[in-house]
Short mmCIF file of C-alpha atoms and ligand atoms in Angstrom, two decimals:
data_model
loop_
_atom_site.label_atom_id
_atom_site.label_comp_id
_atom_site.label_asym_id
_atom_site.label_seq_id
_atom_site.Cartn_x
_atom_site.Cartn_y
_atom_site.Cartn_z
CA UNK A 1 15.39 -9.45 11.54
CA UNK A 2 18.84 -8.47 9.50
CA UNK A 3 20.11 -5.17 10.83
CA UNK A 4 19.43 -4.03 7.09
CA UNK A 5 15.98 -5.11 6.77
CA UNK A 6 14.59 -1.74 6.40
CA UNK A 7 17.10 -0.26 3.77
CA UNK A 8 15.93 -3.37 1.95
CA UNK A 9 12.07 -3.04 2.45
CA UNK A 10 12.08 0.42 1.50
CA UNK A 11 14.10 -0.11 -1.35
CA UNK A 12 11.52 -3.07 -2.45
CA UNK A 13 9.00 -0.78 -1.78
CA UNK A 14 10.22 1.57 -4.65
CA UNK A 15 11.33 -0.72 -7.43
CA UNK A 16 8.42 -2.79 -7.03
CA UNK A 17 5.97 0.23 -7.04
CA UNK A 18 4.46 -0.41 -3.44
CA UNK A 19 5.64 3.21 -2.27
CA UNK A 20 7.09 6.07 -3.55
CA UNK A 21 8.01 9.32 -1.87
CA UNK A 22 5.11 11.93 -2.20
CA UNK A 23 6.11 14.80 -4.83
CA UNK A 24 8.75 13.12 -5.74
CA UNK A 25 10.08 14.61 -8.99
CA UNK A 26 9.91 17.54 -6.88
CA UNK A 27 12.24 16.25 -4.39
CA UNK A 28 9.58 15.04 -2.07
CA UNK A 29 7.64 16.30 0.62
CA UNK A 30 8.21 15.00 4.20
CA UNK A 31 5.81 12.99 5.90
CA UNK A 32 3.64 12.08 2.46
CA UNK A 33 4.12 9.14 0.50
CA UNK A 34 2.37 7.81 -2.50
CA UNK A 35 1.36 3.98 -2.98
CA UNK A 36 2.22 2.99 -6.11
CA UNK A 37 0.15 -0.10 -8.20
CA UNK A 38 0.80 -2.79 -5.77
CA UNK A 39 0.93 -0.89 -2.67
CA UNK A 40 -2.62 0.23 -3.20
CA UNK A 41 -3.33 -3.03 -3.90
CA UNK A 42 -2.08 -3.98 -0.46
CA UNK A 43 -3.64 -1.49 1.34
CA UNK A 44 -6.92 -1.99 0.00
CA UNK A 45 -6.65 -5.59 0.94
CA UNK A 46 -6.01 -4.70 4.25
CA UNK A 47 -8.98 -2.64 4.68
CA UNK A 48 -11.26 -4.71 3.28
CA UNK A 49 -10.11 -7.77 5.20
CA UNK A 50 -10.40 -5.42 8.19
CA UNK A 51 -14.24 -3.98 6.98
CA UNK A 52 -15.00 -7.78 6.35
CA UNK A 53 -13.59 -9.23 9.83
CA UNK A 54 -15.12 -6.26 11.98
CA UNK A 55 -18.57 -5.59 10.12
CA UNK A 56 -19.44 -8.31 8.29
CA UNK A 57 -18.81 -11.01 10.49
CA UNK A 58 -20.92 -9.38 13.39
CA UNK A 59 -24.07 -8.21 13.87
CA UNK A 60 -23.11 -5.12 16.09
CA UNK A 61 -21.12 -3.35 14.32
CA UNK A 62 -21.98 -0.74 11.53
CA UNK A 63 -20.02 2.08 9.35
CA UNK A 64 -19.86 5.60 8.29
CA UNK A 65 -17.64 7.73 6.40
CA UNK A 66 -17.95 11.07 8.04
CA UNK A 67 -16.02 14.15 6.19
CA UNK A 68 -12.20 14.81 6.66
CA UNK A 69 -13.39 18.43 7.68
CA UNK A 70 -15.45 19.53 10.19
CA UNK A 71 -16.93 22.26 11.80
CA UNK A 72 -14.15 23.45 13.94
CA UNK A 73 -16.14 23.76 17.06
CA UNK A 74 -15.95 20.12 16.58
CA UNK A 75 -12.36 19.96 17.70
CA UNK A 76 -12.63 22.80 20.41
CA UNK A 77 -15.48 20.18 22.26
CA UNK A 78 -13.50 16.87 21.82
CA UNK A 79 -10.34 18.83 23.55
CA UNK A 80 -7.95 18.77 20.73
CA UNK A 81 -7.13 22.54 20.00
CA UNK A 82 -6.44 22.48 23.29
CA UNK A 83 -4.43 19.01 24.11
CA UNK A 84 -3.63 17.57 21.36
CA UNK A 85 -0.13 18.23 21.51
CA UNK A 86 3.53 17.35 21.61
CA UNK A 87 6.38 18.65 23.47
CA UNK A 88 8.61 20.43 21.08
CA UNK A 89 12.29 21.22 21.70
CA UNK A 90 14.53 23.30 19.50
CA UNK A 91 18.08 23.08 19.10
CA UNK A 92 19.93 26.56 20.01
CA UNK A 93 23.07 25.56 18.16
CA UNK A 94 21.23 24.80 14.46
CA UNK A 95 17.28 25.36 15.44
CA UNK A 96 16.31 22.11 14.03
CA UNK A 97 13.12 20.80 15.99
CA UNK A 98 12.25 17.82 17.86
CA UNK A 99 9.84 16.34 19.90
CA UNK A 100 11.24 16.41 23.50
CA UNK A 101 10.15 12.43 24.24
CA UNK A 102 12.13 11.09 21.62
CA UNK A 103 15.37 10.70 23.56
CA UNK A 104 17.07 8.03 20.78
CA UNK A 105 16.59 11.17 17.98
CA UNK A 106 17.94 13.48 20.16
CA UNK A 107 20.78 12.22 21.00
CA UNK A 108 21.63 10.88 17.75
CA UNK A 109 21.40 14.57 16.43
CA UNK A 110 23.66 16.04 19.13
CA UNK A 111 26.13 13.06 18.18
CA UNK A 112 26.17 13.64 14.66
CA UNK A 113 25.92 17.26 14.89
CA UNK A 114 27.61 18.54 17.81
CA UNK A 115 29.71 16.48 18.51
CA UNK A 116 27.47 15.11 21.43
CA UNK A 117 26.56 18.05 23.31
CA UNK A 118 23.03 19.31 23.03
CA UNK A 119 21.79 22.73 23.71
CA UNK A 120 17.69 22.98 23.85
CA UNK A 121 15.05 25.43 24.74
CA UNK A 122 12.49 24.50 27.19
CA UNK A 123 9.51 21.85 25.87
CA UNK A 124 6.57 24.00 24.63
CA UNK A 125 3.66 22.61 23.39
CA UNK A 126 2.94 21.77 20.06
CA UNK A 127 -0.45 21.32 18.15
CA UNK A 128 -0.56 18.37 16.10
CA UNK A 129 -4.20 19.42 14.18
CA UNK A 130 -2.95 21.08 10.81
CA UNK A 131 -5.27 24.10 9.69
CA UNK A 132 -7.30 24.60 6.45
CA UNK A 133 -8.65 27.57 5.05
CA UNK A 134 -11.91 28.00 3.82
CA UNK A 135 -14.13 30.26 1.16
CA UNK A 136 -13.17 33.14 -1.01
CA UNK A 137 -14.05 36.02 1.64
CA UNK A 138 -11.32 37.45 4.09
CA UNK A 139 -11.01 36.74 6.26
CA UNK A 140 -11.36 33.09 5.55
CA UNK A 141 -12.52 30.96 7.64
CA UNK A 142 -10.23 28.65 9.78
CA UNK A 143 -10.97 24.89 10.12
CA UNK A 144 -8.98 21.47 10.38
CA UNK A 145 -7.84 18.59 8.34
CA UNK A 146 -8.61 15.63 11.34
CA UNK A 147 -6.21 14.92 13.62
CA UNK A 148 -8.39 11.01 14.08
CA UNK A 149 -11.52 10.10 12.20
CA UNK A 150 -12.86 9.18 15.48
CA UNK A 151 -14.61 12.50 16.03
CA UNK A 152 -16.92 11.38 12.86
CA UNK A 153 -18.24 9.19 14.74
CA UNK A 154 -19.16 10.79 17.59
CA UNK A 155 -20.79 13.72 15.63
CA UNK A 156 -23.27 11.48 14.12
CA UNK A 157 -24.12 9.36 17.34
CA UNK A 158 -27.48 10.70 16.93
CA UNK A 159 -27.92 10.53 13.25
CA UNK A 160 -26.93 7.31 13.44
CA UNK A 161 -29.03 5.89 16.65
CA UNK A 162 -32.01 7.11 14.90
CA UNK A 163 -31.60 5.53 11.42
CA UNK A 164 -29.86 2.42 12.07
CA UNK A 165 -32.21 1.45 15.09
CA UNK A 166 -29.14 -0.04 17.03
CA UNK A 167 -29.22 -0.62 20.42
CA UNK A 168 -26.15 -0.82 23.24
CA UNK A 169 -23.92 -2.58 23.09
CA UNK A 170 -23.25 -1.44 19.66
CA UNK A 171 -19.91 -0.50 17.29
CA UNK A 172 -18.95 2.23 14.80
CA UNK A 173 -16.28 1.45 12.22
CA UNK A 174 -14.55 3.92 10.14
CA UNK A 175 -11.61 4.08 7.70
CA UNK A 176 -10.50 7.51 6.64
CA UNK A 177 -7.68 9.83 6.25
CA UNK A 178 -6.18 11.79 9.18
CA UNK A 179 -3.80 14.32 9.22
CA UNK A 180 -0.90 15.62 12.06
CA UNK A 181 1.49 18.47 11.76
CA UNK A 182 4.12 16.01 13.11
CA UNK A 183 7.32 17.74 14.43
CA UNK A 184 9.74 15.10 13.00
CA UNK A 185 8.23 12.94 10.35
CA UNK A 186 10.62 9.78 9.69
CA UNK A 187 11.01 6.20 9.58
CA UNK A 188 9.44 5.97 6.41
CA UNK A 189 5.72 5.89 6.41
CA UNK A 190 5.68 4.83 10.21
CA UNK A 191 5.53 8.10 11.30
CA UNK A 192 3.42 10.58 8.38
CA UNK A 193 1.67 13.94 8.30
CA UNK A 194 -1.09 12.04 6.38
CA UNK A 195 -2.36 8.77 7.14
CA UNK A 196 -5.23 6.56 7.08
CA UNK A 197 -6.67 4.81 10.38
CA UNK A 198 -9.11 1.90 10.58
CA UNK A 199 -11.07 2.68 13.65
CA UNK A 200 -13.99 1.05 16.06
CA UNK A 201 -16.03 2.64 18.25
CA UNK A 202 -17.67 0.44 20.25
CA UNK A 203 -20.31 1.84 22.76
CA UNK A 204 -21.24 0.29 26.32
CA UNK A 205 -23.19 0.91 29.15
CA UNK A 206 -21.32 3.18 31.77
CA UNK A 207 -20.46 0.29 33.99
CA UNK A 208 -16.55 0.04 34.98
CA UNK A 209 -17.29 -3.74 34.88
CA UNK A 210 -18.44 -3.82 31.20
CA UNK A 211 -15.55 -1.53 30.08
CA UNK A 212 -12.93 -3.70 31.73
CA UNK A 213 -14.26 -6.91 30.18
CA UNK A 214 -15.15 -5.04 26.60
CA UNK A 215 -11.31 -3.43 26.82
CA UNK A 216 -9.88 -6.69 27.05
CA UNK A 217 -12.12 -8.42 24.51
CA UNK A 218 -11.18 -5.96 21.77
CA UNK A 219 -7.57 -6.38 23.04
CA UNK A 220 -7.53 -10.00 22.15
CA UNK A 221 -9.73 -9.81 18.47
CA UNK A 222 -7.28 -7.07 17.66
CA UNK A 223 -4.12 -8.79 18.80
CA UNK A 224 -5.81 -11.93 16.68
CA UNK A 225 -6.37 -10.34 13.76
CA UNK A 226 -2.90 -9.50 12.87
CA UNK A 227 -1.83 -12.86 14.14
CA UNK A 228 -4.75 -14.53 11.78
CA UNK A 229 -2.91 -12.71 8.87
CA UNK A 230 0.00 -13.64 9.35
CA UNK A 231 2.14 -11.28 11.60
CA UNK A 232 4.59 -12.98 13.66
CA UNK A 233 3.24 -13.50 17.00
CA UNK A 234 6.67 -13.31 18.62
CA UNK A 235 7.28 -10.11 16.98
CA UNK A 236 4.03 -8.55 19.05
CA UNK A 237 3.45 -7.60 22.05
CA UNK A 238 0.97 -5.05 23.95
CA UNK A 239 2.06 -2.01 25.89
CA UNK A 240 0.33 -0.05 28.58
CA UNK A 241 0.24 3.66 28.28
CA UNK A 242 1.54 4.95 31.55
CA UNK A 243 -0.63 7.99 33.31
CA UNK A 244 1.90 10.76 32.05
CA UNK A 245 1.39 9.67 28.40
CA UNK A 246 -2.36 9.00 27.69
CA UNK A 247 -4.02 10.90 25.30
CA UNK A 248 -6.16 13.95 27.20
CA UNK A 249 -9.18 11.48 26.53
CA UNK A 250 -8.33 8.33 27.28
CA UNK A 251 -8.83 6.59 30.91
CA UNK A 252 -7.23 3.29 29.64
CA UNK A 253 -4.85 2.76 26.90
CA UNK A 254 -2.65 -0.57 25.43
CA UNK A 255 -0.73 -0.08 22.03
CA UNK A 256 -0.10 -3.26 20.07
CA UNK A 257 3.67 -2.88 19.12
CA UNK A 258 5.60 -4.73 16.37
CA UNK A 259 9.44 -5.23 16.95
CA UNK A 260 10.16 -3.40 14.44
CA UNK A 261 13.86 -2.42 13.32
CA UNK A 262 13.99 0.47 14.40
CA UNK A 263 12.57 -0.87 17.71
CA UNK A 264 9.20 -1.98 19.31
CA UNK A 265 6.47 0.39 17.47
CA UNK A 266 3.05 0.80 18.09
CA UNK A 267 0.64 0.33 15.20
CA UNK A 268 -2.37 0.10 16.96
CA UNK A 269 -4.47 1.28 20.07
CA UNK A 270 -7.03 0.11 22.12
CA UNK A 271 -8.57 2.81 24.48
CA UNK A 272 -11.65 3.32 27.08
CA UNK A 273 -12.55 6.77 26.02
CA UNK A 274 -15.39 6.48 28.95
CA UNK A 275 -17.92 9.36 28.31
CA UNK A 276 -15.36 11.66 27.50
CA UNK A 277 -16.38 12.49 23.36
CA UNK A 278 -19.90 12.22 24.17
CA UNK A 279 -20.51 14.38 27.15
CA UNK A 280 -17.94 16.91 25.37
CA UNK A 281 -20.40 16.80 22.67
CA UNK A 282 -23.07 17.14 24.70
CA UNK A 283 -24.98 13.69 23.45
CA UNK A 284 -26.92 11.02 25.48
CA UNK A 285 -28.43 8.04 24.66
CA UNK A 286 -32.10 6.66 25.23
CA UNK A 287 -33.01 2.79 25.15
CA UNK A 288 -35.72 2.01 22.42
CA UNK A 289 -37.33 0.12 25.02
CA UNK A 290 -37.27 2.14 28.00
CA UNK A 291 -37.01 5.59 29.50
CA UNK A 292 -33.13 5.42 30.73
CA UNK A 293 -31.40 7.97 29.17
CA UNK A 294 -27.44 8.32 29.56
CA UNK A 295 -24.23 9.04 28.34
CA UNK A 296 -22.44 5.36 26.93
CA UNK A 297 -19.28 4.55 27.14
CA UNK A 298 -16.96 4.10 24.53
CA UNK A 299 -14.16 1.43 24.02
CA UNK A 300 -11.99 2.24 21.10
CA UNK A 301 -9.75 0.33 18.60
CA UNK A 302 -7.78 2.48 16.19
CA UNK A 303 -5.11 0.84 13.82
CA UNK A 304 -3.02 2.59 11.37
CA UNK A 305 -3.58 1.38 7.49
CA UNK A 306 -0.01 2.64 6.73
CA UNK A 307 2.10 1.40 9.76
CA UNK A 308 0.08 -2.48 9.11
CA UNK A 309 1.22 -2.02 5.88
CA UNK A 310 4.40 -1.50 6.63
CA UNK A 311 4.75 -3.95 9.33
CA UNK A 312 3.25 -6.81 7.35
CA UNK A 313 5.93 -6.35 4.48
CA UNK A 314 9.00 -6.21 7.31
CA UNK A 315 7.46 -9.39 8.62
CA UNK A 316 7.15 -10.87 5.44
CA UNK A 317 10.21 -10.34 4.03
CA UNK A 318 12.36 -13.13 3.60
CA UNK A 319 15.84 -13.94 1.54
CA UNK A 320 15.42 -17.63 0.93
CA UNK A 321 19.00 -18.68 -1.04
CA UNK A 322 18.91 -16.54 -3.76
CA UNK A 323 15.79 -15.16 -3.70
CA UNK A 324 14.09 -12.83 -2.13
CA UNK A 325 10.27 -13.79 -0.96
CA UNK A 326 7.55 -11.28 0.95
CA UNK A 327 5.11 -13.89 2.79
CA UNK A 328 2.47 -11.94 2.68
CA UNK A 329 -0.75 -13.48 4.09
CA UNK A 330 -2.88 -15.12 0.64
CA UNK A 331 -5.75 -12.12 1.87
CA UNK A 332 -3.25 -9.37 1.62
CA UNK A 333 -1.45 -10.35 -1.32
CA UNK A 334 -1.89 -7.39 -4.24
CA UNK A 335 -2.11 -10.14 -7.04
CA UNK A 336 -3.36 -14.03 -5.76
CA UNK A 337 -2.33 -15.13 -9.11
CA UNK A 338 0.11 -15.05 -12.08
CA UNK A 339 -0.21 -16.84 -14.86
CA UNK A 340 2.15 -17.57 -17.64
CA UNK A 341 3.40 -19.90 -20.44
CA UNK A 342 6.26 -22.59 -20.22
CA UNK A 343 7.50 -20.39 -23.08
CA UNK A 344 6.79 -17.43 -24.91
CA UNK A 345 7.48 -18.28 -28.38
CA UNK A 346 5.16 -21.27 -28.73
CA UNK A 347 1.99 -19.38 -29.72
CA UNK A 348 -0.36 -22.83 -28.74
CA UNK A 349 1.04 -22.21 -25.27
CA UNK A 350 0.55 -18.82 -25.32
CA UNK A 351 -3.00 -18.79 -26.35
CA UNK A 352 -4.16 -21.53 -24.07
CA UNK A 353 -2.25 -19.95 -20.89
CA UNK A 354 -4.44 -16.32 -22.20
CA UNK A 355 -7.61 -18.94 -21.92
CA UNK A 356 -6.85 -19.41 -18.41
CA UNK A 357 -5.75 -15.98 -17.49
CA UNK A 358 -9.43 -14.50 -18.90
CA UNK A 359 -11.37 -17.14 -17.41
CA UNK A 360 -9.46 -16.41 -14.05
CA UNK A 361 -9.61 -12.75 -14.44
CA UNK A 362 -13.06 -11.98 -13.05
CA UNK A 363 -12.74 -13.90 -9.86
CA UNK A 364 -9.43 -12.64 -8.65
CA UNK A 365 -6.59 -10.22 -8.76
CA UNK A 366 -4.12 -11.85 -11.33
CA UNK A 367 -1.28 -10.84 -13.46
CA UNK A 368 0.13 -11.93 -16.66
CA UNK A 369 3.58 -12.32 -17.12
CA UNK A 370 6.32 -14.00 -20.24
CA UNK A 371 9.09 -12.34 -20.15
CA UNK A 372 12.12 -13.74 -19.16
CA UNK A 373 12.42 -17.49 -18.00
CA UNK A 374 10.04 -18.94 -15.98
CA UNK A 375 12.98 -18.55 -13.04
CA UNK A 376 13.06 -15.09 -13.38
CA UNK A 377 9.16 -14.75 -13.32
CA UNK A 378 9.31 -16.80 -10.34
CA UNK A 379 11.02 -14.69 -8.30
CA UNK A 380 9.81 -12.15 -9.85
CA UNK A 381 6.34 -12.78 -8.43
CA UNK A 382 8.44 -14.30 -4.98
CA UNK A 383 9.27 -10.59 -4.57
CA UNK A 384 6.00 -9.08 -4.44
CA UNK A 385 4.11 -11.52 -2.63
CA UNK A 386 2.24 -13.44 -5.60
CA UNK A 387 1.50 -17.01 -3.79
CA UNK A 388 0.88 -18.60 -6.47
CA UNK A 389 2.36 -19.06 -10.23
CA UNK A 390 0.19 -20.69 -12.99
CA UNK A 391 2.64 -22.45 -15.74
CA UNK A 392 0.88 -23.50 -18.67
CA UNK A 393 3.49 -26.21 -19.88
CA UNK A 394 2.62 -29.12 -23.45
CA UNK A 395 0.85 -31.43 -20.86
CA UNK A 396 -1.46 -28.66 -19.99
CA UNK A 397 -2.12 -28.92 -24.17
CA UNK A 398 -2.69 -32.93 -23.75
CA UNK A 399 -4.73 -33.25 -20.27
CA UNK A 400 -6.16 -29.86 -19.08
CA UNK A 401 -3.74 -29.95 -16.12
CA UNK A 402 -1.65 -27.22 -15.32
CA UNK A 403 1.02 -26.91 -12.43
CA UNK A 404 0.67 -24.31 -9.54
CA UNK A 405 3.90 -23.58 -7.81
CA UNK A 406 3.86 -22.12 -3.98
CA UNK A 407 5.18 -19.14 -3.31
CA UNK A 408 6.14 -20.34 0.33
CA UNK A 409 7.46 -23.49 -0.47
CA UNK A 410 8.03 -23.34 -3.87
CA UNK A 411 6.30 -27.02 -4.55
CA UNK A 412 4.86 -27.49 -7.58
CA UNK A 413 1.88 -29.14 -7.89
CA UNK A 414 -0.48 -30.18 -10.78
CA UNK A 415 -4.10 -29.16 -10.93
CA UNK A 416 -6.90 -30.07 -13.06
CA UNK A 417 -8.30 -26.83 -15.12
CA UNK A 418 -11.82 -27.18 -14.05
CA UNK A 419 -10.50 -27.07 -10.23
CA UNK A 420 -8.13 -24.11 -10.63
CA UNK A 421 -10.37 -21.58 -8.99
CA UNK A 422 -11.67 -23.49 -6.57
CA UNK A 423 -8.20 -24.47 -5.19
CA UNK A 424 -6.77 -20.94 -5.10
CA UNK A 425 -10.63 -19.60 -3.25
CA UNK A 426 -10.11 -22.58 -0.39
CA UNK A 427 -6.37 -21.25 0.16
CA UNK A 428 -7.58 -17.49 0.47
CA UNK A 429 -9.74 -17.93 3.45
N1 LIG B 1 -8.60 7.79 17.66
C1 LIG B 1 -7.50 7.42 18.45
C2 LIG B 1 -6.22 7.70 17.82
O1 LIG B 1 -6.13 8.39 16.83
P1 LIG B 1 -3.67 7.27 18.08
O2 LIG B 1 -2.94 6.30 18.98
O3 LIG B 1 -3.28 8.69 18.12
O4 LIG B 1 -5.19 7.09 18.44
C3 LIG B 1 -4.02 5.48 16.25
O5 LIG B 1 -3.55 6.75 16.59
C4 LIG B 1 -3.15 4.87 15.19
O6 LIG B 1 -3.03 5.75 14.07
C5 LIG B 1 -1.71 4.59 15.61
O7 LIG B 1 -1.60 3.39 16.33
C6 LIG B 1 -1.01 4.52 14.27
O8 LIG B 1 -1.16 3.26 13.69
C7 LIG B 1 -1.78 5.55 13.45
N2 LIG B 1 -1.00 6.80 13.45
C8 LIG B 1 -1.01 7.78 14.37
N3 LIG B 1 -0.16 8.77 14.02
C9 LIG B 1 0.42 8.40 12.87
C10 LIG B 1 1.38 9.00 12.00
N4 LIG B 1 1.90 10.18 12.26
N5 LIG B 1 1.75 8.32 10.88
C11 LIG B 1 1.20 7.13 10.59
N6 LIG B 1 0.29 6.52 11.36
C12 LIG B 1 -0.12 7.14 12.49
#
């Protein structure tokens, strides 16, 4: 990946209206960010294809969509008033804050700043959970935005054993917002005070056995999926969490990490949570068809919506000659489709190419496009991922044909009207 890469993406990111800076005609805000018309487009796609893959396709695995707040004594059981935390350093010399494990930040500042020699306070502990305020009495009362949606989950373990009858081994998914005070926001969206996570809960029989061989099944489906859409596989790689830095309720933890440019990042986790949320909450578990009653285990996969998102447009950003082409994965893609005439000013053109637009319309995402040459709309569409460009051209007038061009290769290939939406729904699988 170009040294530049980033700059680029980000930049792409802005013109193209994937993501803007949060606030930003008020000079921004740091650590939110807004996704513009084609960035929600992408995120949604990754959601869904992520909701599809993990629900859908299985038969043991079920959602919610708990509340972003929650009764605080929610967060004083699962441990994280208490531990969820970062070491914070402060420099003496200017007081700007940092988090005392990231070594590369730190020394950059003391480099940049003064003139490479540091001067810090002592690491002290720094809650990540950022506080809400609730009611119109004082005083009001105190509660949190949620540091994961995980806790969701857990909370309605028994609401959700009772009306969804499912039995061990089962899964919970959830996608939701989540929220951390982080000390030093940066590297664009990768690391946010808001964000959303995509997150499984999968729950197991306490049996170290089962765990280890559930742990490394999710491992693989995870590492998979990302592969399956498209992420290069020799950009990936999975990471063990050492004992000094695994979160206060994890026993096991991998990251997947993508080699990012500002170096290898994680994106996603996969943890054995063992009994910890449950027998914090106080919450056991009794087979439908027996008397044994005990506390499951849980194995956990939790990927960040934003960081994928991010990661899938570095990976997918390419400069082929002169153009520049995201290779986004068909599934992802904000718009499957555009469709245009040869030329604008031939109104018969123009009209049939609107016929195929509406009668594509319904069945996928598509866009419309004639200005310019068809070049420029070309790479146009390159830039944001479009895989495929409809040209409506006089032979289209003579024999119903019309010719889809690639965004990948750029071939060009004719393609009978009636067969148009069939082609594009075999290529999105
Ligand atoms: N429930 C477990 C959990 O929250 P985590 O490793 O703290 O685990 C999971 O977070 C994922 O959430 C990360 O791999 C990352 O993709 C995303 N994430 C965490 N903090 C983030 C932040 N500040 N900005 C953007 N994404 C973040």
């Amino acid at each position: 990946m170009a040294s530049d890469t980033f700059e680029k993406v980000v930049a792409l990111c802005k013109r193209r209206g994937f993501v803007y800076p949060g606030s930003d005609i008020y000079g921004g805000l740091k650590g939110f960010w807004d996704y513009g018309p084609l960035g929600v487009e992408l995120k949604n796609n990754i959601k869904r294809a992520w909701w599809q893959d993990t629900v859908y396709a299985r038969d043991d695995v079920i959602g919610v969509d708990a509340a972003i707040i929650m009764n605080p004594k929610v967060w004083k059981a699962s441990g994280h008033t208490e531990a969820f935390t970062d070491p914070l350093v402060e420099c003496k010399k200017c007081h700007k804050r940092f988090r005392a494990d990231q070594k590369e930040e730190i020394n950059g500042h003391e480099r940049k700043e003064h003139g490479g020699k540091g001067d810090w306070t002592e690491p002290k502990r720094f809650n990540l959970l950022t506080e809400v305020y609730l009611g119109t009495t004082e005083p009001k009362q105190k509660a949190y935005l949620r540091g994961e949606v995980t806790q969701g989950v857990f909370v309605n373990f028994q609401n959700i054993v009772s009306s969804a009858r499912v039995k061990i081994p089962f899964g919970v998914a959830q996608i939701g917002k989540a929220f951390r005070n982080e000390i030093t926001p940066g590297n664009f969206t990768y690391r946010s005070r808001e964000f959303e996570q995509m997150e499984l809960e999968f729950f197991i029989n306490p049996d170290k056995k089962e765990a280890e061989r559930i742990f490394k099944y999710w491992k693989k489906e995870r590492f998979d999926w990302y592969v399956g859409l498209g992420m290069d596989k020799a950009k990936l790689r999975f990471r063990e969490h050492g004992d000094d830095e695994r979160a206060h309720y994890a026993r096991a933890a991998e990251d997947i990490e993508y080699k990012a440019p500002f170096g290898w990042s994680e994106f996603e986790g996969i943890h054995d949570r063992g009994d910890w949320d449950l027998s914090r909450h106080n919450l056991t578990y009794k087979d439908p068809d027996g008397d044994e009653e005990y506390i499951p285990w849980v194995i956990e996969t939790s990927g960040g919506v934003d960081r994928s998102a991010f990661f899938f447009l570095l990976d997918g950003y390419h400069e082929d000659r002169d153009r520049v082409v995201l290779k986004l994965h068909p599934r992802l893609a904000p718009y499957k489709v555009a469709v245009f005439p040869l030329v604008a000013n031939k109104p018969e053109l123009v009209k049939k190419a609107r016929e195929i637009y509406d009668s594509l319309k319904g069945s996928f995402p598509i866009t419309w496009d004639e200005r310019g040459n068809i070049g420029k709309r070309y790479f146009a569409q390159d830039e944001t991922g479009t895989p495929w460009c409809v040209t409506t051209d006089y032979q289209t007038l003579e024999d119903n044909t019309v010719t889809v061009r690639d965004r990948d290769t750029t071939k060009q290939k004719r393609v009978k009207l009636e067969e148009l939406a069939d082609y594009f729904r075999d290529n999105l699988s």
